[in-house]
Amino acid sequence: MEVTITRLRKIPPLTQYQDEIDALNAACFEDIFGFLGPHCVDERMQIRLFLPGAESVIVTTTDTDYVAQRINNSDLFIADIPNHNDQNDYQLKVCYPLTTIVIEDPYRFNSLLDEDFCFLFNQGKQSQAYRHLGGHFDEVDGIHGARFSLWAPNAKSVSLISDDNHWNPSRHIMRKHPASGIWDIFIPELTSGVRYKYHIVAMTGERIEKADPYANFMQNPPDTASILHHCMPHRMPKSWQDKRNTRNAVDAPISIYEVHLGSWKRQGDDGKAFLSYQQLAEQLVPYVSDLGFTHVQFMPISEFPFNGSWGYQPVGMFAPTSRFGTPEDFAYLVAQFQQAGIGVLIDWVPGHFPSDPHGLARFDGTHLFEHADKRQGFHPDWNTLIYNYGREEVRSYLHSSANVWFQQYGVDGLRVDAVASMLYLDYSRDEGEWIANEHGGRENLDAISLIQQINQDCYRDNPGIMMVAEESTAWPGVTGFVDGGGLGFGFKWNMGWMNDSLQYMHRDPLYRNHYHGEMTFSMVYAFSENYILPLSHDEVVHGKGSLLNKMPGDDWQKFANLRAYYGFMWGHPGKKLLFMGGEFGQWKEWDHDHSLDWHLLQYEPHQGLQNLIRDLNYTYVSQPALYQYDNSPLGFDWIDEGNAEQSIFSFIRYNKERTCGVLILANMTPATYQCYRIGVPSAGRYHQLINTDNARYGGSGVGLTDYVETETEQCHGQAQSIMTDIPPLATMMFAFKVRP
């Protein structure tokens, strides 16, 4: 068929469009689809186009080309053509001063927003909002492109600005859905890698540029744009998927290596360049595997603008930081850990967010994500903002953020940061600086219900995961079931044990006998929650010194103290967590801007400490008595908790069947005790598993033996006993069979 160019009746200057032209030029148009695109007028079709910088426009239908007329010497063009069956079936040939392009008109496409999604989102019950909001590749009527959706209910107008439209907010003004407060648009022919933001006009006239809250990829800071990216879902190795239910359970051995990806190891001539996710997969995975850790935990990897926040002030709650690579690269790192049989946890931060201009603060010109009242919406400790946990759409946002790390990236668990700051309305506030709840109390009821909802739904939808709380108070039932009034976490960091035991170890051994209870008090509450014993990054920064430097004495005693402490920790009920650098005795406290001091491993004391951590982990995994009953008093018995005079601690750990046990004996003084007698619950042979004074670990070699035999001599209330030499500043472990 021969195609002709038709010039229809000339449209006279239409002064009635001047208000619309002004609004388009100002990028402030609330009902943009009510004006631009195809519209029936007097039984004809008018196609209205706003194309800044264009010299001429031709509308191409299936059989004819129509010249669009420029209106009022503006960038508004109108083609007035006969109506036909499919008024949306056309393309645009746009002539610019230096080029001519053929494009699709984004204003001819209907909305792709799902009404059921909008309902659940506005109800606070949407756990997969990231599939609908944000930028996503899609196809409409055979046309490939990307759809963008944004919740900004109080905005006067919203535009997508990007590389594609030269960051011109007049080019792609979005459609508003008043009922849901969501704006959307479909942009044809966009490709991966396009940088974009949202240009928001507030009701006050203020103009704001924001990154996409739901973006899965963002620019490397200090740049702040979102990046359109097609992210393939993570494929969990089947070997890991089949075992995840048991590997992350409360009766499983869980020993976690906490890592800050930006400072574990660096590269380059100046030692400042980050390792990529791919390089971390090549180096970190085998390292963690060799040391015998069962899990790794990354400090926050949600995109964040300021390195000094360590990730705890995120702006991209759905985007792995681009500092180390793409989202697929991060998913690859997760998969490589799981392929090696190592679970992956990440820090997740729903307690606060920064006030960076491109982030969530005053998102649409109003306090949308945060409380307007500073007594509820501002964190005095961190100079950050607090989410409005009572706003339904914010609940959907946070719920979806938690879920995306399981669904899209396949992680095994979330360690939820600063839970206490969420639970208490008066957290770190003086009288008059907080607002009581509806009952007059200090509990944040909205935050509590949100935490419960997220925990319940994440466990239901992602079997075998771990939800871990960093909760620093005595809030009851943190790991209790929601149905019984608990918060629904699987595990809780034992901050009390950490504070007490580190305080004890910091003391001169000469005076430790006066503070014996600092090491025994934890057993009063050890089974009230499912605990993880953390020696985290928080204990080796801000002038606190490294773990090694917290220990008293000369260099030999520092290493011996730390070895004894690790042995005691691995014997104590509770899962284990150790921050990177602690495994080989970093002298300096952690610095997020520098690599760990790997050169220290050329020295025997540091090698010895690393050998101990490796052996503790392998011993721990091989002895069910050391982990099966972490949450039950049935698996623990003191032998002698009262020997303060000699600062010796002795206790038994049992497996679930109580057929096997491990005796832990710790001496926290530099004294050596020969032929020390200790009562034991069962006759037989006690095999030495660990002696932290072993020369292999840098010790003096006292008390080394393959096994000791029991004697029928009463001691510590037991009918049987063993006799052994107890080395200075050391912990020993002995395995035994329980005889009927």
XYZ file of C-alpha atoms in Angstrom:
740
model
C 0.000 0.000 0.000
C 1.310 3.442 -0.855
C 1.650 5.631 2.210
C 0.769 9.281 1.858
C 1.414 12.282 4.059
C -1.814 14.058 4.811
C -2.128 17.641 5.920
C -5.589 18.046 7.378
C -7.433 21.257 8.014
C -5.148 23.774 9.628
C -5.761 24.224 13.328
C -5.910 27.925 14.139
C -3.906 29.147 17.122
C -5.748 27.709 20.097
C -5.438 30.162 22.927
C -7.463 27.821 25.138
C -4.345 25.608 25.376
C -2.107 28.295 26.813
C -2.739 27.245 30.412
C -1.820 23.689 29.509
C 1.313 24.838 27.690
C 2.355 26.843 30.718
C 1.747 23.858 32.978
C 3.747 21.589 30.660
C 6.639 24.010 30.540
C 6.537 24.178 34.318
C 6.435 20.346 34.562
C 3.452 20.671 36.857
C 0.452 18.842 35.417
C -1.688 16.686 37.683
C -3.902 15.015 35.034
C -1.396 14.669 32.224
C -3.113 11.711 30.524
C -6.294 13.731 30.447
C -4.566 16.092 28.029
C -1.638 14.489 26.177
C -1.975 11.430 23.944
C -4.988 10.466 21.785
C -8.367 12.069 22.527
C -11.690 12.063 20.684
C -12.804 15.581 19.732
C -15.940 16.139 17.615
C -15.846 12.592 16.211
C -12.232 13.023 15.189
C -9.043 12.051 16.984
C -6.651 14.628 18.317
C -3.169 13.434 19.247
C -1.503 15.931 21.529
C 2.254 15.783 21.954
C 4.681 17.787 24.019
C 8.191 17.427 22.614
C 10.662 20.051 23.836
C 13.233 20.955 21.208
C 11.411 19.313 18.274
C 11.219 21.173 14.950
C 8.437 19.074 13.464
C 6.439 15.938 14.187
C 4.732 13.418 11.906
C 2.211 10.952 13.294
C 2.449 7.626 11.476
C -0.582 5.340 11.514
C -0.966 1.995 9.758
C -1.767 3.595 6.423
C -1.089 7.328 6.511
C 1.313 9.914 7.908
C -0.160 13.056 9.440
C 1.713 16.273 10.063
C 1.212 17.593 13.582
C 0.828 21.333 13.979
C 2.869 23.348 16.468
C 0.579 25.307 18.788
C 1.224 28.921 19.807
C 4.882 28.643 18.864
C 5.362 26.225 21.781
C 6.567 22.638 22.133
C 2.967 21.412 22.003
C 2.038 19.652 18.748
C -1.411 18.461 17.746
C -2.364 16.099 14.951
C -6.045 16.277 14.082
C -6.937 13.102 12.182
C -9.971 11.030 11.300
C -10.988 8.590 13.958
C -10.156 4.981 13.254
C -10.618 1.608 14.921
C -7.384 1.564 16.897
C -6.593 5.096 17.894
C -3.513 3.929 19.865
C -1.800 2.329 16.872
C 0.639 5.027 15.787
C 4.264 6.149 15.999
C 5.955 9.524 15.998
C 8.628 10.727 13.596
C 10.281 13.598 15.426
C 12.692 15.945 13.692
C 15.262 17.687 15.838
C 17.866 20.190 14.552
C 20.523 17.504 14.086
C 18.600 14.265 13.841
C 15.274 12.573 13.170
C 14.045 9.727 15.339
C 11.026 7.421 15.352
C 9.530 6.897 18.795
C 6.448 5.637 20.560
C 4.187 8.051 22.393
C 4.169 7.122 26.105
C 0.806 8.840 26.506
C -0.968 6.346 24.254
C -0.506 3.485 26.729
C -2.957 2.603 29.458
C -1.863 2.224 33.045
C -0.267 -1.077 34.035
C -0.943 -0.576 37.727
C -2.659 -3.509 39.400
C -5.746 -2.543 41.429
C -5.424 -5.473 43.824
C -1.853 -4.458 44.549
C -2.929 -0.883 45.243
C -5.569 -2.064 47.692
C -3.153 -4.251 49.666
C -0.441 -1.597 49.523
C -2.750 1.042 50.971
C -3.892 -1.454 53.601
C -0.313 -2.072 54.753
C -0.558 -5.739 53.755
C 1.659 -5.831 50.664
C 4.886 -7.795 51.086
C 5.999 -7.656 47.446
C 5.587 -3.984 46.597
C 8.967 -4.076 44.846
C 7.338 -6.063 42.017
C 4.941 -3.204 41.283
C 6.549 0.049 42.397
C 9.837 1.335 41.023
C 11.167 0.828 37.488
C 10.522 -2.499 35.723
C 10.925 -3.738 32.187
C 7.619 -4.684 30.599
C 5.884 -5.151 27.266
C 2.629 -3.584 26.078
C 1.039 -4.536 22.750
C 4.334 -5.939 21.556
C 6.209 -2.774 22.532
C 9.133 -3.255 24.934
C 9.836 -0.594 27.503
C 9.800 0.128 31.208
C 7.031 1.015 33.610
C 7.602 3.316 36.551
C 5.383 3.659 39.601
C 5.811 5.873 42.636
C 3.840 6.490 45.809
C 3.685 10.259 46.387
C 0.091 11.017 47.438
C 0.620 14.646 48.395
C 2.540 15.691 45.286
C 1.014 18.181 42.886
C 2.874 16.654 39.952
C 5.516 13.967 39.386
C 7.825 13.538 36.397
C 10.309 10.856 35.466
C 13.656 12.463 34.638
C 16.392 10.363 33.086
C 19.186 10.023 30.574
C 16.494 9.219 28.010
C 14.763 12.607 28.252
C 17.873 14.670 29.052
C 16.605 15.115 32.624
C 13.826 17.391 31.400
C 10.890 17.184 33.859
C 8.435 18.432 31.194
C 8.994 15.400 28.963
C 7.590 12.486 30.988
C 5.037 13.764 33.474
C 3.363 10.816 35.192
C -0.269 9.741 35.643
C -1.792 10.109 39.104
C -4.134 7.546 40.685
C -5.856 9.652 43.350
C -7.346 6.725 45.241
C -3.962 5.115 45.955
C -1.666 8.120 45.729
C 0.462 6.303 43.158
C 1.840 7.854 39.958
C 2.835 5.756 36.947
C 3.984 5.845 33.344
C 5.178 3.383 30.696
C 8.182 4.587 28.678
C 8.720 2.599 25.467
C 12.091 1.369 24.270
C 14.106 2.068 27.409
C 17.160 -0.117 27.910
C 19.074 -1.340 30.929
C 21.485 1.113 32.484
C 19.378 4.252 32.105
C 19.851 6.540 35.083
C 16.713 8.151 36.481
C 15.067 10.060 39.320
C 11.658 11.510 40.077
C 11.008 15.237 39.818
C 8.318 16.075 42.356
C 6.367 19.300 42.598
C 4.985 19.686 46.104
C 1.654 21.317 46.849
C 3.618 24.327 48.076
C 5.345 24.629 44.700
C 8.636 23.306 46.057
C 10.550 21.202 43.521
C 12.326 18.072 44.722
C 14.406 15.410 42.962
C 14.294 11.991 44.560
C 15.887 8.628 43.900
C 13.500 5.719 43.465
C 12.683 4.206 46.888
C 12.107 0.833 45.199
C 15.096 0.831 42.822
C 17.061 -2.422 42.713
C 20.224 -0.675 41.511
C 21.646 2.769 42.277
C 24.641 4.819 41.305
C 27.866 4.459 43.204
C 27.973 7.222 45.837
C 28.465 10.150 45.861
C 26.251 9.992 42.723
C 22.613 9.577 43.679
C 20.538 8.455 40.687
C 18.658 5.185 40.402
C 19.529 2.826 37.551
C 17.000 0.912 35.467
C 18.158 -2.666 35.770
C 16.729 -6.065 34.977
C 17.579 -8.187 37.988
C 17.285 -11.940 37.573
C 15.969 -13.763 40.657
C 18.550 -15.597 42.733
C 18.775 -19.329 42.128
C 19.462 -20.998 45.437
C 21.679 -24.094 45.087
C 19.499 -27.154 45.545
C 22.069 -28.655 47.897
C 21.516 -25.687 50.224
C 17.772 -25.393 49.767
C 17.245 -29.001 50.838
C 19.151 -28.440 54.083
C 18.224 -24.860 54.971
C 15.443 -25.838 57.377
C 17.896 -27.734 59.549
C 20.973 -25.530 59.085
C 19.254 -22.402 60.426
C 17.273 -24.055 63.223
C 17.534 -23.267 66.927
C 19.079 -26.702 67.561
C 21.675 -26.371 64.774
C 25.329 -25.358 65.126
C 25.463 -21.681 64.131
C 28.814 -19.902 64.163
C 28.727 -16.554 62.341
C 31.586 -14.534 60.836
C 30.523 -10.877 60.724
C 31.988 -8.941 57.787
C 32.149 -5.366 56.573
C 32.609 -5.968 52.861
C 34.344 -2.645 52.288
C 37.185 -3.264 54.721
C 37.669 -7.025 55.035
C 40.353 -6.790 52.395
C 41.249 -4.065 49.924
C 43.395 -4.016 46.810
C 45.290 -1.717 44.454
C 48.641 -0.014 44.688
C 47.381 2.285 47.425
C 45.385 -0.455 49.176
C 42.188 1.556 48.963
C 40.215 -0.122 46.172
C 37.267 -2.309 47.141
C 37.067 -5.969 46.258
C 34.101 -6.640 43.990
C 31.339 -9.099 44.828
C 32.987 -11.461 42.336
C 36.387 -11.113 44.004
C 34.835 -11.561 47.420
C 33.289 -14.799 46.151
C 36.767 -15.944 45.120
C 38.526 -14.935 48.351
C 36.060 -14.559 51.221
C 34.074 -17.751 50.605
C 37.047 -20.137 50.868
C 38.417 -18.185 53.828
C 35.201 -18.475 55.841
C 34.834 -22.116 54.809
C 38.396 -22.956 55.878
C 37.807 -21.426 59.321
C 34.716 -23.602 59.788
C 32.121 -20.868 60.271
C 28.629 -22.077 59.413
C 27.299 -18.625 58.510
C 28.494 -15.241 57.367
C 26.802 -11.950 58.224
C 27.267 -8.824 56.140
C 26.962 -5.428 57.718
C 24.285 -3.478 55.791
C 24.575 -3.743 52.023
C 21.392 -1.788 51.205
C 22.597 1.219 49.216
C 23.810 4.028 51.461
C 25.382 7.407 50.700
C 27.953 7.815 53.494
C 30.788 5.318 54.008
C 31.160 6.430 57.596
C 27.690 5.143 58.447
C 28.910 1.584 57.639
C 25.577 1.098 55.861
C 23.392 1.837 58.880
C 21.910 4.910 57.179
C 20.450 3.369 54.003
C 18.587 5.112 51.189
C 18.144 2.085 48.903
C 16.286 -0.527 50.918
C 15.843 -2.747 47.848
C 19.265 -2.270 46.219
C 22.543 -4.010 47.083
C 25.204 -1.324 47.166
C 26.841 -0.726 43.798
C 30.208 -0.172 45.497
C 31.044 -3.802 44.805
C 29.081 -4.577 41.632
C 25.616 -5.283 40.267
C 22.652 -6.945 41.984
C 23.453 -10.139 40.039
C 26.997 -10.007 41.384
C 25.657 -9.808 44.925
C 23.297 -12.736 44.263
C 26.288 -14.670 42.905
C 28.215 -14.041 46.131
C 25.265 -15.337 48.164
C 24.992 -18.421 45.956
C 28.719 -19.167 46.262
C 28.499 -19.112 50.039
C 25.509 -21.413 49.977
C 27.241 -23.731 47.497
C 30.009 -24.002 50.076
C 27.447 -24.883 52.769
C 27.562 -21.478 54.466
C 24.420 -19.492 55.277
C 24.229 -15.769 54.537
C 22.713 -13.172 56.852
C 22.583 -9.424 56.222
C 22.013 -6.486 58.510
C 18.654 -4.845 57.831
C 17.890 -1.354 59.128
C 14.171 -0.498 59.543
C 14.772 1.661 62.620
C 15.846 4.902 60.971
C 16.941 6.548 57.731
C 19.097 9.541 56.787
C 17.899 12.979 55.760
C 19.864 13.078 52.481
C 17.999 15.185 49.905
C 17.609 12.343 47.402
C 16.245 9.941 50.018
C 12.937 9.499 51.821
C 12.953 12.648 53.926
C 9.933 14.889 53.118
C 9.549 12.739 50.065
C 6.641 14.487 48.334
C 7.062 17.764 50.178
C 5.405 16.346 53.268
C 6.521 14.057 56.097
C 5.475 10.985 54.166
C 7.710 8.208 55.472
C 8.590 9.857 58.788
C 6.577 11.404 61.609
C 6.203 15.181 61.347
C 6.624 15.621 65.098
C 10.324 15.401 66.021
C 9.369 13.705 69.282
C 8.389 10.711 67.170
C 10.195 11.213 63.876
C 13.765 12.128 64.778
C 16.565 10.041 66.284
C 18.713 12.163 68.633
C 21.444 9.493 68.829
C 22.072 9.196 65.100
C 20.699 12.479 63.727
C 18.378 10.459 61.492
C 14.651 10.143 60.851
C 12.264 7.497 62.165
C 9.696 5.724 60.026
C 6.031 6.317 60.705
C 5.247 2.688 61.550
C 1.543 3.464 61.792
C 1.195 4.562 58.161
C -0.022 1.607 56.142
C 2.008 2.307 53.015
C 5.192 2.626 55.086
C 4.412 -0.756 56.602
C 4.085 -2.214 53.093
C 7.380 -0.565 52.148
C 9.317 -2.034 55.071
C 7.603 -5.408 54.845
C 8.507 -5.615 51.159
C 12.082 -4.552 51.840
C 12.524 -7.400 54.302
C 11.002 -9.873 51.881
C 12.996 -8.844 48.799
C 16.277 -10.058 50.300
C 14.810 -13.533 50.654
C 12.824 -13.637 47.425
C 15.195 -11.846 45.062
C 18.617 -12.525 46.532
C 18.117 -15.738 48.494
C 19.721 -14.705 51.779
C 19.163 -16.948 54.769
C 18.438 -14.366 57.395
C 18.090 -10.769 58.466
C 19.742 -9.353 61.545
C 17.413 -6.479 62.431
C 19.391 -3.505 63.717
C 18.512 -1.396 66.760
C 15.242 -3.138 67.639
C 15.158 -1.467 71.044
C 15.008 1.954 69.404
C 11.878 0.809 67.588
C 10.148 -0.685 70.610
C 10.351 2.276 72.996
C 8.844 5.686 72.325
C 11.158 7.212 74.924
C 14.304 5.544 73.597
C 17.243 7.887 74.341
C 14.814 10.709 75.193
C 14.319 12.768 78.319
C 11.000 13.599 79.920
C 8.932 15.809 77.626
C 10.805 14.686 74.506
C 8.469 11.820 73.605
C 4.768 11.144 73.111
C 3.064 8.317 74.989
C 0.979 5.703 73.210
C -2.815 5.638 73.354
C -2.656 3.831 76.702
C -0.208 6.298 78.190
C 2.705 3.864 77.918
C 6.174 4.035 76.413
C 5.780 1.084 74.051
C 5.654 1.843 70.319
C 2.571 -0.220 69.498
C 2.795 0.418 65.748
C 6.415 -0.726 65.582
C 5.645 -3.803 67.662
C 2.780 -4.912 65.427
C 4.885 -4.289 62.307
C 7.788 -6.362 63.655
C 5.390 -9.176 64.504
C 3.774 -9.047 61.073
C 7.098 -9.058 59.219
C 8.487 -11.934 61.271
C 5.378 -14.056 60.858
C 5.074 -13.478 57.137
C 8.776 -13.859 56.354
C 8.942 -17.187 58.170
C 5.746 -18.344 56.452
C 6.780 -17.319 52.946
C 10.464 -18.268 53.175
C 10.841 -21.567 55.038
C 14.093 -22.173 56.834
C 15.213 -18.560 57.267
C 16.539 -16.762 60.361
C 15.198 -13.493 61.784
C 17.636 -12.108 64.352
C 17.067 -9.190 66.715
C 19.713 -6.852 68.006
C 17.698 -5.913 71.081
C 19.649 -4.416 73.967
C 17.027 -4.393 76.729
C 15.147 -7.041 78.677
C 12.040 -6.851 76.481
C 10.203 -10.130 77.162
C 9.507 -12.647 74.418
C 11.717 -11.292 71.641
C 12.014 -14.841 70.282
C 8.572 -15.860 71.522
C 5.771 -16.787 69.152
C 3.577 -13.915 68.030
C 0.448 -15.864 68.967
C 1.685 -15.815 72.546
C 2.514 -12.124 72.546
C 6.151 -12.475 71.463
C 7.888 -10.505 68.726
C 8.415 -13.602 66.591
C 12.187 -13.452 66.017
C 14.106 -16.696 65.724
C 17.157 -15.430 67.601
C 18.289 -12.523 69.762
C 21.745 -11.123 70.360
C 22.755 -11.662 73.991
C 24.017 -8.168 74.760
C 24.026 -8.838 78.506
C 26.458 -11.740 78.161
C 28.659 -9.679 75.874
C 28.821 -6.663 78.197
C 29.382 -8.679 81.372
C 31.951 -11.092 79.979
C 34.005 -8.403 78.209
C 34.008 -6.353 81.396
C 35.270 -9.374 83.298
C 37.986 -10.176 80.765
C 39.173 -6.572 80.807
C 39.963 -6.843 84.515
C 43.367 -7.742 85.894
C 43.244 -11.498 86.749
C 44.467 -10.605 90.230
C 41.066 -9.060 90.967
C 38.787 -11.288 88.913
C 37.834 -13.314 91.970
C 35.806 -10.307 93.166
C 33.784 -10.236 89.932
C 33.135 -13.937 89.407
C 29.420 -13.305 88.900
C 30.055 -11.337 85.735
C 30.778 -14.665 84.045
C 28.110 -16.756 85.760
C 25.138 -14.366 85.815
C 24.303 -15.025 82.161
C 23.176 -18.533 83.102
C 20.323 -17.034 85.139
C 18.606 -15.986 81.885
C 20.489 -18.014 79.251
C 17.398 -19.983 78.192
C 14.819 -17.184 78.302
C 15.432 -16.486 74.586
C 17.129 -18.167 71.647
C 20.435 -16.362 72.041
C 23.394 -15.560 69.828
C 26.574 -14.577 71.687
C 27.950 -11.580 69.775
C 31.453 -10.180 69.674
C 30.504 -7.709 66.980
C 31.919 -4.648 65.239
C 30.382 -2.430 67.934
C 32.925 -3.717 70.456
C 36.017 -2.758 68.434
C 35.343 0.851 67.385
C 35.042 4.369 68.812
C 38.017 4.068 71.118
C 37.006 0.718 72.621
C 40.104 -0.970 71.199
C 40.369 -4.369 69.542
C 39.423 -7.553 71.400
C 43.106 -8.378 71.818
C 43.891 -4.982 73.260
C 41.017 -5.235 75.733
C 42.845 -8.110 77.413
C 45.135 -7.294 80.368
C 48.798 -8.186 80.781
C 51.800 -8.441 78.500
C 51.530 -9.663 74.928
C 51.611 -13.356 75.890
C 48.913 -12.851 78.497
C 46.764 -10.835 76.093
C 46.756 -13.708 73.616
C 46.225 -16.282 76.364
C 43.310 -14.305 77.827
C 41.670 -14.002 74.437
C 42.150 -17.694 73.675
C 40.627 -18.626 77.029
C 37.733 -16.259 76.409
C 37.011 -17.750 72.989
C 37.059 -21.241 74.478
C 34.621 -20.175 77.196
C 32.369 -18.518 74.579
C 32.267 -21.589 72.323
C 31.376 -23.722 75.349
C 28.695 -21.366 76.685
C 25.060 -21.949 75.586
C 24.122 -19.791 72.607
C 25.080 -19.472 68.947
C 28.333 -17.649 68.173
C 29.194 -14.460 66.284
C 32.681 -13.024 65.795
C 33.564 -9.863 63.894
C 36.288 -10.067 61.272
C 39.817 -9.534 62.541
C 39.004 -11.087 65.878
C 39.915 -14.501 64.486
C 43.618 -13.628 64.207
C 43.995 -10.930 66.858
C 43.859 -7.557 65.179
C 45.838 -5.124 67.342
C 44.193 -1.976 66.034
C 40.504 -1.314 66.434
C 38.463 -1.593 63.265
C 38.687 1.198 60.677
C 36.091 1.058 57.902
C 38.431 2.913 55.538
C 41.237 0.353 55.689
C 41.768 -3.342 55.180
C 42.332 -5.709 58.065
C 45.992 -6.113 59.034
C 46.565 -9.355 57.167
C 50.330 -9.003 57.515
C 49.942 -10.039 61.174
C 49.460 -13.636 60.076
C 53.180 -13.934 59.458
C 53.585 -14.006 63.261
C 53.010 -17.191 65.255
C 50.716 -15.782 67.992
C 48.289 -14.516 65.359
C 48.505 -17.765 63.408
C 47.861 -19.633 66.636
C 44.742 -17.629 67.411
C 43.407 -18.278 63.918
C 44.153 -22.001 64.361
C 42.156 -21.955 67.600
C 39.109 -20.377 65.954
C 39.269 -22.990 63.219
C 39.495 -25.841 65.727
C 36.765 -24.378 67.938
C 34.414 -24.188 64.958
C 35.120 -27.720 63.794
C 34.831 -29.046 67.337
C 31.599 -27.134 67.827
C 29.988 -28.583 64.696
C 31.137 -32.112 65.531
C 29.756 -32.121 69.092
C 25.926 -31.922 69.259
C 26.214 -31.338 73.001
C 27.634 -27.879 72.248
C 24.601 -26.671 70.280
C 21.498 -28.874 70.380
C 20.251 -27.633 73.749
C 21.259 -23.980 73.452
C 17.732 -22.922 74.408
C 16.992 -25.387 77.192
C 18.348 -25.875 80.731
C 18.123 -29.635 80.109
C 21.417 -29.401 78.243
C 23.423 -27.585 80.916
C 24.753 -28.377 84.375
C 27.211 -26.468 86.477
C 29.958 -28.560 87.998
C 31.365 -25.701 90.039
C 30.143 -22.163 89.437
C 31.398 -20.843 92.776
C 35.173 -21.191 92.574
C 35.787 -17.459 92.650
C 38.992 -17.803 94.668
C 40.779 -19.539 91.782
C 38.606 -17.955 89.035
C 37.848 -21.397 87.612
C 34.570 -22.180 85.875
C 33.400 -25.711 85.123
C 30.193 -26.937 83.550
C 28.723 -29.675 81.366
C 26.878 -29.435 78.048
C 24.672 -32.358 76.949
C 23.176 -33.469 73.670
C 19.393 -33.859 73.386
C 19.423 -37.556 74.265
C 21.837 -36.877 77.135
C 23.934 -39.752 75.818
C 26.990 -37.563 75.255
C 28.411 -34.532 76.959
C 31.218 -32.011 76.847
C 32.978 -30.830 80.002
C 34.191 -27.217 79.844
C 36.875 -26.117 82.290
C 38.145 -22.510 82.211
C 40.923 -20.969 84.299
C 40.934 -17.164 84.108
C 44.148 -16.557 86.093
C 47.822 -16.981 85.142
C 48.204 -19.674 87.814
C 48.878 -23.284 86.813
C 47.063 -25.967 88.819
C 48.549 -29.459 88.777
C 46.493 -32.530 89.497
C 43.303 -30.519 89.812
C 40.369 -32.737 90.710
C 36.938 -32.071 89.302
C 33.729 -34.010 89.730
C 32.051 -35.462 86.643
C 28.600 -36.982 86.096
C 29.608 -40.230 84.437
C 32.361 -42.795 84.694
C 34.588 -43.457 81.718
C 37.146 -41.859 79.481
C 37.129 -38.075 78.901
C 38.741 -37.169 75.562
C 40.379 -33.784 75.341
C 38.895 -31.825 72.434
C 40.345 -28.350 73.031
C 43.095 -26.944 75.195
C 43.592 -23.267 74.395
C 47.100 -23.463 75.943
C 48.187 -25.816 73.157
C 51.448 -24.722 71.547
C 49.620 -24.943 68.210
C 47.633 -21.929 69.375
C 50.617 -20.084 70.872
C 50.234 -21.491 74.383
C 52.675 -23.088 76.841
C 51.476 -26.668 76.382
C 50.318 -27.364 79.941
C 47.650 -30.029 80.432
C 47.843 -31.547 76.971
C 46.531 -35.103 76.883
C 44.518 -37.370 74.658
C 42.174 -38.373 77.478
C 41.781 -38.836 81.202
C 40.064 -41.686 83.035
C 37.568 -41.193 85.840
C 38.223 -42.301 89.397
C 35.669 -43.377 91.966
C 36.265 -40.447 94.233
C 33.558 -37.985 95.122
C 34.030 -34.336 94.193
C 31.709 -31.381 93.552
C 28.748 -33.534 94.551
C 29.565 -36.136 91.886
C 30.363 -39.799 92.547
C 33.079 -39.797 89.881
C 35.927 -37.380 89.226
C 38.904 -36.793 86.988
C 42.247 -35.247 87.676
C 44.063 -32.978 85.214
C 46.625 -30.228 85.044
C 44.959 -26.882 84.433
C 47.009 -24.491 82.300
C 47.220 -20.743 82.940
C 44.638 -18.488 81.289
C 43.109 -21.346 79.356
C 39.917 -23.223 78.581
C 39.725 -26.987 78.076
C 36.972 -29.128 76.618
C 36.540 -32.867 77.185
C 34.032 -35.124 75.408
C 32.517 -38.146 77.168
C 29.829 -40.768 76.841
C 27.097 -40.835 79.468
C 26.881 -44.248 81.077
C 23.542 -45.525 82.356
